[in-house]
Amino acid sequence: EDFKRTLQFMTDYTFTHRPVVHRNEEVQVFRMPLWKRAFDIAASLGAIIALSPLQLAVAVAVKLDSPGPVIYRSKRVGSNYRVFDFLKFRSMRTDADQRLKELSSLNQYAADAGKDSGTSKISLDDEEMKKLLADMESGMLFADDFAIPEEEHQQIVDTEQENAFVKIENDPRITRLGRFLRKYSIDELPQLFNILRGDMSFVGPRPERAYFYGEFEKYIPGFSNRLMVVPGLTGHAQVNGGYSLKPEEKIIYDMEYIEKRSIWMDLACIGKTIRVVLCGAGAR
């Protein structure tokens, strides 16, 4: 399923929304500045060594707290559409993805949408289609085999958009230890290896799954432009609201970073991130 989603994403977006600069019809892919890569290698290697006792202790605690692997791997999209394994200490139960469907009842919008789903759709044969063609001017939308009032269609679209951005409060899938790890962002420490490997940088837009790029691009044109740079452990959006921001707000900060990025901006983001982590204002 991961492979299918990734292939579909690349088919739909790599060739139609390629966020690269065209000069004289030659495609220029993104290259990380030397200063940024040098800093990432030195800082990530130093942090891995210095924090190795903590990471070992967390690994043991995760293993003892709940059954399952210590490291959670997720396919994320990086610069130039390269897909990589995004690493975190596991903070959820191993059946978290399956339970997400069960928890959809916690989302009021999703529950309300399901009640009347399809009730106003009218199945059409050829004769009925001819009779209803006259209604097009009065706001009826037609698909191959059904018609639906335009107003209701817009409500469905709005509901789907709202659902895409819902975050479950007090998520029961999170383990006891996981809540602590998330509060102080300790679950993010394995991403130091992503940085050392070159998948990520210390500062940049947070990486997303291919599926979410596909969904967000429907509602936020240009969202895939975040892929012009290497994703980061922290970012300009994270230190200016982070989890309280909606995707359409995050993209504003992300694009500001992409346009103005510099070593000073990176250092400022890292400094603010340290302050946020020490205050325990990480993900819930």
C-alpha positions as a printed NumPy array, in Angstrom:
array([[  0.   ,   0.   ,   0.   ],
       [  2.88 ,   2.385,   0.796],
       [  4.393,   1.719,  -2.612],
       [  1.062,   2.221,  -4.396],
       [  0.403,   5.53 ,  -2.637],
       [  3.929,   6.751,  -3.349],
       [  3.699,   5.78 ,  -7.021],
       [  0.304,   7.48 ,  -7.34 ],
       [  1.647,  10.633,  -5.702],
       [  4.638,  10.801,  -8.018],
       [  2.425,  10.17 , -11.055],
       [ -0.044,  12.905, -10.07 ],
       [  2.311,  15.578,  -8.768],
       [  5.937,  15.077,  -9.751],
       [  5.238,  15.866, -13.375],
       [  2.477,  18.423, -12.943],
       [  3.531,  20.409,  -9.855],
       [  7.326,  20.053, -10.046],
       [  8.634,  22.832,  -7.752],
       [ 11.882,  23.546,  -9.556],
       [ 13.357,  26.522, -11.356],
       [ 13.373,  26.483, -15.153],
       [ 16.228,  28.341, -16.828],
       [ 16.674,  28.074, -20.571],
       [ 14.425,  25.   , -20.454],
       [ 16.919,  23.177, -18.228],
       [ 15.493,  21.781, -14.996],
       [ 17.498,  22.897, -11.954],
       [ 16.863,  20.595,  -8.984],
       [ 17.374,  21.768,  -5.428],
       [ 20.874,  21.556,  -3.974],
       [ 21.48 ,  22.107,  -0.267],
       [ 23.959,  24.942,   0.437],
       [ 27.374,  23.696,   1.583],
       [ 27.24 ,  25.66 ,   4.846],
       [ 23.896,  24.074,   5.732],
       [ 25.005,  20.509,   4.981],
       [ 28.285,  20.984,   6.865],
       [ 26.398,  22.282,   9.904],
       [ 23.896,  19.399,   9.731],
       [ 26.62 ,  16.74 ,   9.643],
       [ 28.655,  18.249,  12.488],
       [ 25.682,  19.094,  14.714],
       [ 23.769,  15.829,  14.178],
       [ 26.855,  13.671,  14.763],
       [ 27.692,  15.613,  17.93 ],
       [ 24.083,  15.38 ,  19.173],
       [ 23.881,  11.633,  18.481],
       [ 27.032,  11.019,  20.534],
       [ 26.078,  13.384,  23.367],
       [ 22.499,  12.09 ,  23.623],
       [ 23.272,   8.389,  23.125],
       [ 22.689,   7.523,  26.836],
       [ 19.273,   9.229,  26.705],
       [ 18.34 ,   7.532,  23.44 ],
       [ 19.343,   4.135,  24.828],
       [ 17.264,   4.722,  27.963],
       [ 14.248,   5.801,  25.893],
       [ 14.584,   2.743,  23.636],
       [ 14.491,   0.419,  26.667],
       [ 11.527,   2.323,  28.159],
       [  9.53 ,   2.137,  24.901],
       [ 10.156,  -1.616,  24.698],
       [  9.022,  -2.168,  28.293],
       [  6.019,   0.185,  28.084],
       [  4.114,  -1.562,  25.285],
       [  4.6  ,  -4.371,  22.765],
       [  5.982,  -3.445,  19.359],
       [  9.089,  -2.014,  17.715],
       [ 11.107,   0.75 ,  19.359],
       [ 11.372,   2.846,  16.194],
       [  8.366,   3.95 ,  14.16 ],
       [  9.104,   4.331,  10.44 ],
       [  6.923,   6.338,   8.102],
       [  7.369,   7.086,   4.409],
       [  7.744,  10.845,   3.936],
       [  8.5  ,  13.014,   0.914],
       [ 11.663,  15.119,   0.893],
       [ 13.198,  17.633,  -1.493],
       [ 12.915,  16.867,  -5.21 ],
       [ 10.145,  14.356,  -4.344],
       [ 12.56 ,  11.812,  -2.863],
       [ 10.741,   9.432,  -0.483],
       [ 12.6  ,   8.385,   2.689],
       [ 12.042,   6.525,   5.98 ],
       [ 11.121,   9.092,   8.633],
       [ 12.213,   7.874,  12.093],
       [ 10.658,   8.446,  15.518],
       [ 10.563,   6.655,  18.844],
       [  7.229,   4.836,  18.825],
       [  4.709,   6.748,  20.952],
       [  1.539,   4.966,  19.804],
       [  0.129,   1.474,  19.995],
       [  1.113,  -0.788,  17.123],
       [ -2.489,  -0.851,  15.849],
       [ -2.693,   2.963,  15.744],
       [ -3.379,   3.248,  12.009],
       [ -6.146,   0.628,  12.149],
       [ -7.755,   2.273,  15.164],
       [ -7.853,   5.623,  13.368],
       [-10.908,   4.438,  11.41 ],
       [-12.634,   3.441,  14.664],
       [-11.907,   6.869,  16.135],
       [-13.576,   8.713,  13.264],
       [-16.69 ,   8.925,  15.461],
       [-14.775,  11.425,  17.636],
       [-14.834,  13.836,  14.704],
       [-18.201,  15.601,  14.775],
       [-17.877,  16.776,  11.182],
       [-17.172,  13.284,   9.889],
       [-20.067,  11.817,  11.903],
       [-22.521,  14.418,  10.611],
       [-21.335,  13.99 ,   7.037],
       [-21.907,  10.249,   7.182],
       [-25.557,  10.557,   8.181],
       [-26.771,  12.083,   4.945],
       [-24.079,  10.855,   2.604],
       [-25.531,  10.285,  -0.828],
       [-29.139,  11.012,   0.192],
       [-29.566,  13.758,  -2.407],
       [-27.783,  11.942,  -5.233],
       [-30.162,  11.009,  -8.014],
       [-29.398,   7.914, -10.083],
       [-29.911,   8.676, -13.735],
       [-30.611,   6.66 , -16.847],
       [-30.514,   8.177, -20.34 ],
       [-34.123,   9.412, -20.274],
       [-33.841,  10.978, -16.84 ],
       [-30.585,  12.621, -17.858],
       [-32.329,  14.376, -20.754],
       [-35.106,  15.596, -18.461],
       [-32.682,  16.983, -15.951],
       [-30.376,  18.742, -18.389],
       [-32.67 ,  21.74 , -18.166],
       [-31.876,  22.017, -14.477],
       [-28.201,  22.729, -15.078],
       [-28.79 ,  26.47 , -14.992],
       [-30.485,  26.171, -11.59 ],
       [-27.422,  24.739,  -9.855],
       [-27.42 ,  20.982, -10.526],
       [-24.026,  19.287, -10.957],
       [-23.793,  16.143, -13.076],
       [-21.444,  13.184, -12.963],
       [-21.548,  10.124, -15.199],
       [-24.27 ,   8.381, -13.229],
       [-25.778,  10.846, -10.762],
       [-26.71 ,  14.486, -10.223],
       [-26.405,  16.512,  -7.014],
       [-27.377,  20.09 ,  -6.065],
       [-24.341,  22.372,  -6.267],
       [-24.929,  23.746,  -2.766],
       [-24.869,  20.272,  -1.228],
       [-21.778,  19.339,  -3.234],
       [-19.981,  22.383,  -1.814],
       [-20.996,  21.359,   1.718],
       [-19.483,  17.917,   1.146],
       [-16.259,  19.457,  -0.184],
       [-16.059,  21.826,   2.798],
       [-16.641,  18.933,   5.216],
       [-13.922,  16.825,   3.585],
       [-11.538,  19.752,   3.812],
       [-12.342,  20.244,   7.492],
       [-11.848,  16.518,   8.183],
       [ -8.443,  16.527,   6.533],
       [ -7.187,  18.95 ,   9.186],
       [ -8.755,  17.423,  12.298],
       [ -6.418,  16.506,  15.161],
       [ -7.868,  14.141,  17.779],
       [ -7.618,  15.492,  21.311],
       [ -6.51 ,  13.067,  24.061],
       [ -5.833,  10.457,  21.398],
       [ -6.284,   7.051,  23.12 ],
       [ -3.853,   5.456,  20.663],
       [ -0.919,   7.209,  22.382],
       [  0.857,   5.156,  25.062],
       [  1.512,   6.412,  28.599],
       [  5.202,   6.886,  27.859],
       [  4.334,   8.324,  24.452],
       [  2.573,  11.332,  25.991],
       [  5.726,  12.236,  27.91 ],
       [  7.974,  11.703,  24.882],
       [  5.75 ,  13.912,  22.733],
       [  5.423,  16.666,  25.319],
       [  9.204,  17.18 ,  25.37 ],
       [  9.716,  16.163,  21.695],
       [ 11.983,  13.291,  22.777],
       [ 10.263,  11.017,  20.26 ],
       [ 11.87 ,  13.114,  17.495],
       [ 15.473,  12.257,  18.483],
       [ 15.919,   9.416,  15.934],
       [ 15.547,  12.067,  13.219],
       [ 19.135,  13.028,  14.029],
       [ 20.03 ,   9.97 ,  11.931],
       [ 17.775,  11.28 ,   9.131],
       [ 19.752,  14.532,   9.263],
       [ 23.12 ,  12.768,   9.256],
       [ 21.99 ,  10.688,   6.263],
       [ 20.895,  13.786,   4.343],
       [ 17.16 ,  12.977,   4.303],
       [ 16.458,  15.998,   6.496],
       [ 18.067,  19.15 ,   7.84 ],
       [ 17.87 ,  20.748,  11.281],
       [ 15.664,  23.541,   9.891],
       [ 13.089,  23.326,   7.104],
       [  9.407,  22.556,   6.515],
       [  8.282,  19.468,   8.418],
       [  8.028,  16.42 ,   6.114],
       [  4.617,  15.019,   5.204],
       [  3.351,  11.743,   3.778],
       [  2.769,  11.602,   0.033],
       [ -0.955,  11.126,   0.695],
       [ -1.226,  14.439,   2.563],
       [  0.573,  16.341,  -0.172],
       [ -2.024,  14.982,  -2.566],
       [ -4.9  ,  16.002,  -0.271],
       [ -3.555,  19.426,   0.755],
       [ -2.745,  20.36 ,  -2.834],
       [ -6.495,  20.135,  -3.586],
       [ -7.298,  22.858,  -1.044],
       [ -4.001,  24.771,  -0.864],
       [ -2.589,  25.236,  -4.371],
       [  1.198,  25.408,  -4.176],
       [  1.452,  23.313,  -1.006],
       [  3.926,  21.001,  -2.775],
       [  6.296,  23.958,  -3.211],
       [  7.54 ,  23.053,   0.28 ],
       [  9.472,  20.317,  -1.523],
       [ 11.837,  22.916,  -2.95 ],
       [ 13.994,  22.49 ,   0.174],
       [ 15.083,  19.655,   2.45 ],
       [ 12.529,  19.051,   5.253],
       [ 13.581,  19.874,   8.797],
       [ 13.573,  18.622,  12.37 ],
       [ 12.16 ,  22.031,  13.226],
       [ 11.047,  24.935,  11.1  ],
       [  9.898,  28.528,  10.814],
       [  6.261,  27.413,  11.116],
       [  6.976,  25.236,  14.183],
       [  8.418,  28.143,  16.186],
       [  5.575,  30.466,  15.163],
       [  2.573,  28.436,  16.232],
       [  3.436,  24.877,  15.259],
       [  0.582,  22.481,  15.992],
       [ -1.903,  25.309,  16.527],
       [ -1.544,  26.379,  12.878],
       [ -3.702,  25.025,  10.075],
       [ -1.94 ,  23.787,   6.914],
       [ -2.96 ,  26.905,   4.982],
       [ -1.264,  28.999,   7.698],
       [  1.832,  26.805,   7.881],
       [  2.484,  27.146,   4.158],
       [  2.797,  30.922,   4.598],
       [  5.608,  30.495,   7.124],
       [  7.212,  27.691,   5.124],
       [  7.312,  29.762,   1.939],
       [  8.697,  32.734,   3.867],
       [ 11.515,  30.477,   5.097],
       [ 12.179,  29.116,   1.592],
       [ 12.449,  32.644,   0.167],
       [ 14.542,  34.16 ,   2.978],
       [ 16.516,  31.186,   4.351],
       [ 19.95 ,  31.971,   5.73 ],
       [ 22.308,  30.698,   8.413],
       [ 20.988,  33.37 ,  10.79 ],
       [ 17.392,  32.346,  10.212],
       [ 18.339,  28.701,  10.88 ],
       [ 20.124,  29.611,  14.123],
       [ 17.134,  31.69 ,  15.254],
       [ 14.752,  28.751,  14.593],
       [ 17.016,  26.35 ,  16.502],
       [ 17.239,  28.748,  19.455],
       [ 13.462,  29.169,  19.618],
       [ 12.987,  25.4  ,  19.303],
       [ 15.244,  24.717,  22.298],
       [ 13.168,  27.176,  24.312],
       [  9.909,  25.491,  23.226],
       [ 11.217,  22.014,  24.088],
       [ 12.447,  23.066,  27.536],
       [  8.984,  24.528,  28.233],
       [  7.389,  21.188,  27.307],
       [  5.277,  22.688,  24.54 ],
       [  5.749,  19.839,  22.055],
       [  3.07 ,  17.699,  20.418],
       [  0.287,  16.34 ,  22.594]])
